Short mmCIF file of C-alpha atoms in Angstrom, two decimals:
data_model
loop_
_atom_site.label_atom_id
_atom_site.label_comp_id
_atom_site.label_asym_id
_atom_site.label_seq_id
_atom_site.Cartn_x
_atom_site.Cartn_y
_atom_site.Cartn_z
CA MET M 1 -8.11 -15.81 7.07
CA ASN M 2 -6.67 -12.38 6.37
CA ILE M 3 -5.04 -11.57 3.09
CA TYR M 4 -3.34 -7.99 3.51
CA VAL M 5 -2.58 -5.96 0.34
CA CYS M 6 -0.30 -3.01 0.80
CA VAL M 7 -1.02 -0.31 -1.46
CA LYS M 8 0.57 2.87 -2.18
CA HIS M 9 -0.92 6.38 -3.07
CA VAL M 10 1.20 7.43 -5.78
CA PRO M 11 0.79 10.56 -8.41
CA ASP M 12 -0.79 9.37 -11.74
CA SER M 13 2.16 9.01 -14.25
CA ALA M 14 0.47 11.06 -16.62
CA ALA M 15 0.41 14.05 -14.42
CA THR M 16 2.62 16.95 -14.89
CA ILE M 17 4.52 16.93 -11.59
CA THR M 18 5.86 20.37 -10.16
CA VAL M 19 8.63 20.00 -7.53
CA GLU M 20 8.16 22.33 -4.67
CA GLY M 21 10.70 22.77 -1.66
CA LYS M 22 13.47 20.56 -1.07
CA ASP M 23 11.76 17.43 -1.13
CA GLY M 24 7.96 18.00 -2.06
CA ILE M 25 5.79 18.07 -4.96
CA ASN M 26 2.64 20.16 -5.78
CA GLU M 27 -0.14 17.73 -4.78
CA LYS M 28 -2.81 19.35 -6.81
CA ILE M 29 -2.79 16.42 -9.18
CA THR M 30 -4.31 13.22 -9.74
CA PHE M 31 -3.30 10.31 -7.36
CA LEU M 32 -4.12 6.63 -7.70
CA VAL M 33 -3.53 3.28 -6.54
CA ASN M 34 0.26 2.15 -7.84
CA PRO M 35 -0.28 -0.11 -10.68
CA TYR M 36 1.91 -2.67 -9.27
CA ASP M 37 -0.38 -2.86 -6.50
CA GLU M 38 -3.36 -3.12 -8.47
CA HIS M 39 -1.89 -6.44 -9.66
CA ALA M 40 -1.53 -7.54 -6.14
CA LEU M 41 -5.21 -6.70 -5.49
CA THR M 42 -6.46 -8.68 -8.45
CA GLU M 43 -3.98 -11.79 -7.25
CA ALA M 44 -5.40 -11.57 -3.78
CA ALA M 45 -9.07 -11.64 -5.50
CA ILE M 46 -7.94 -14.85 -7.18
CA ILE M 47 -6.71 -16.60 -4.10
CA ARG M 48 -9.90 -15.44 -2.18
CA ALA M 49 -12.02 -17.32 -4.98
CA SER M 50 -10.42 -20.53 -3.84
CA PHE M 51 -10.84 -19.62 0.05
CA PRO M 52 -14.32 -18.06 0.54
CA ASP M 53 -13.66 -17.29 4.27
CA ALA M 54 -10.86 -15.03 3.59
CA GLU M 55 -10.98 -11.29 3.82
CA ILE M 56 -8.85 -8.99 1.72
CA VAL M 57 -7.50 -5.91 3.72
CA ALA M 58 -5.96 -3.18 1.85
CA VAL M 59 -3.27 -1.41 3.94
CA CYS M 60 -1.81 2.21 2.96
CA LEU M 61 0.61 4.52 4.64
CA GLY M 62 0.11 8.11 3.56
CA LYS M 63 -1.72 11.48 4.00
CA ALA M 64 -5.44 11.68 4.77
CA ALA M 65 -5.97 11.93 0.81
CA ALA M 66 -4.93 8.37 0.42
CA GLU M 67 -8.34 7.50 1.62
CA ASN M 68 -9.17 7.69 -1.80
CA THR M 69 -6.62 4.95 -2.99
CA LEU M 70 -8.11 2.81 -0.12
CA ARG M 71 -11.60 3.26 -1.81
CA SER M 72 -10.18 2.44 -5.10
CA ALA M 73 -8.72 -0.79 -3.64
CA MET M 74 -12.12 -1.72 -2.23
CA ALA M 75 -13.74 -1.30 -5.68
CA MET M 76 -11.34 -3.55 -6.84
CA GLY M 77 -12.28 -6.55 -4.38
CA ALA M 78 -10.67 -5.42 -1.28
CA ASP M 79 -13.33 -6.09 1.79
CA ARG M 80 -11.79 -3.11 4.08
CA GLY M 81 -8.82 -0.65 4.31
CA ILE M 82 -6.42 0.42 6.71
CA LEU M 83 -4.94 4.00 6.54
CA VAL M 84 -1.82 4.75 8.42
CA GLU M 85 -1.99 8.51 8.31
CA THR M 86 1.14 10.28 8.39
CA ASP M 87 2.05 13.56 6.84
CA ARG M 88 5.62 12.82 7.65
CA PRO M 89 8.01 11.87 4.89
CA HIS M 90 8.53 8.11 4.66
CA ASP M 91 11.31 5.82 3.00
CA SER M 92 11.12 2.19 2.83
CA ILE M 93 12.32 1.93 6.66
CA PHE M 94 9.46 3.93 8.11
CA THR M 95 6.83 2.53 5.83
CA ALA M 96 7.61 -1.20 6.54
CA ARG M 97 7.64 -0.64 10.34
CA ALA M 98 4.28 1.26 9.97
CA LEU M 99 2.59 -1.23 7.89
CA ALA M 100 4.02 -4.24 9.98
CA ALA M 101 2.52 -2.59 12.97
CA ALA M 102 -0.93 -1.92 11.50
CA ILE M 103 -1.24 -5.54 10.21
CA ARG M 104 -0.07 -6.67 13.60
CA SER M 105 -2.65 -4.50 15.45
CA ASP M 106 -5.44 -5.54 13.05
CA GLY M 107 -5.04 -9.32 13.21
CA GLN M 108 -2.97 -12.66 12.37
CA PRO M 109 -2.02 -12.43 8.85
CA TRP M 110 -2.44 -15.50 6.79
CA LEU M 111 -1.19 -13.89 3.48
CA ILE M 112 0.59 -10.52 2.74
CA ILE M 113 0.96 -9.44 -0.96
CA THR M 114 2.67 -6.28 -2.23
CA GLY M 115 3.34 -5.02 -5.75
CA LYS M 116 6.96 -5.39 -6.84
CA GLU M 117 7.77 -1.59 -6.39
CA SER M 118 6.27 1.56 -6.44
CA ILE M 119 6.10 3.73 -9.51
CA ASP M 120 7.03 7.03 -7.64
CA SER M 121 10.22 6.06 -6.03
CA GLU M 122 11.08 2.66 -7.35
CA GLY M 123 12.79 1.72 -4.05
CA MET M 124 11.84 -1.93 -4.26
CA GLN M 125 12.59 -2.21 -0.67
CA THR M 126 9.60 -1.86 1.44
CA HIS M 127 8.10 -5.44 0.71
CA PHE M 128 11.63 -6.99 1.92
CA ARG M 129 11.65 -4.92 4.93
CA LEU M 130 8.14 -5.60 5.69
CA ALA M 131 8.92 -9.46 5.56
CA ALA M 132 12.00 -9.09 7.85
CA HIS M 133 9.64 -7.12 10.46
CA LEU M 134 7.04 -9.86 10.36
CA ASP M 135 9.52 -12.70 10.25
#
């Protein structure tokens, strides 16, 4: 049984963020697992305790540096991670499509858990769009 947990690589809310260009930021700051996604990882670990054959798979969309977020997710209990690497700016539509494709290509999900929103964009749309893509 696969439990997929979608995690986002976000700037630390305590960092000083400098806007660069039209829609970018200076990325020489600390990034981390989105705090709401940390809650999702914790819940996945609680569920896995009742289903020992379950595997927790953290899935993340982002630049190569997002590998650090997946490593943090594994330190929090994920068994493995999937990085969908892109340098392209992404909105909730692109993110949901990419995460759905990664989950489908990896295996059959038993359960998918997400945080309620990300602390950087606060769109609160990705999880609904992901559910729609996966029926």
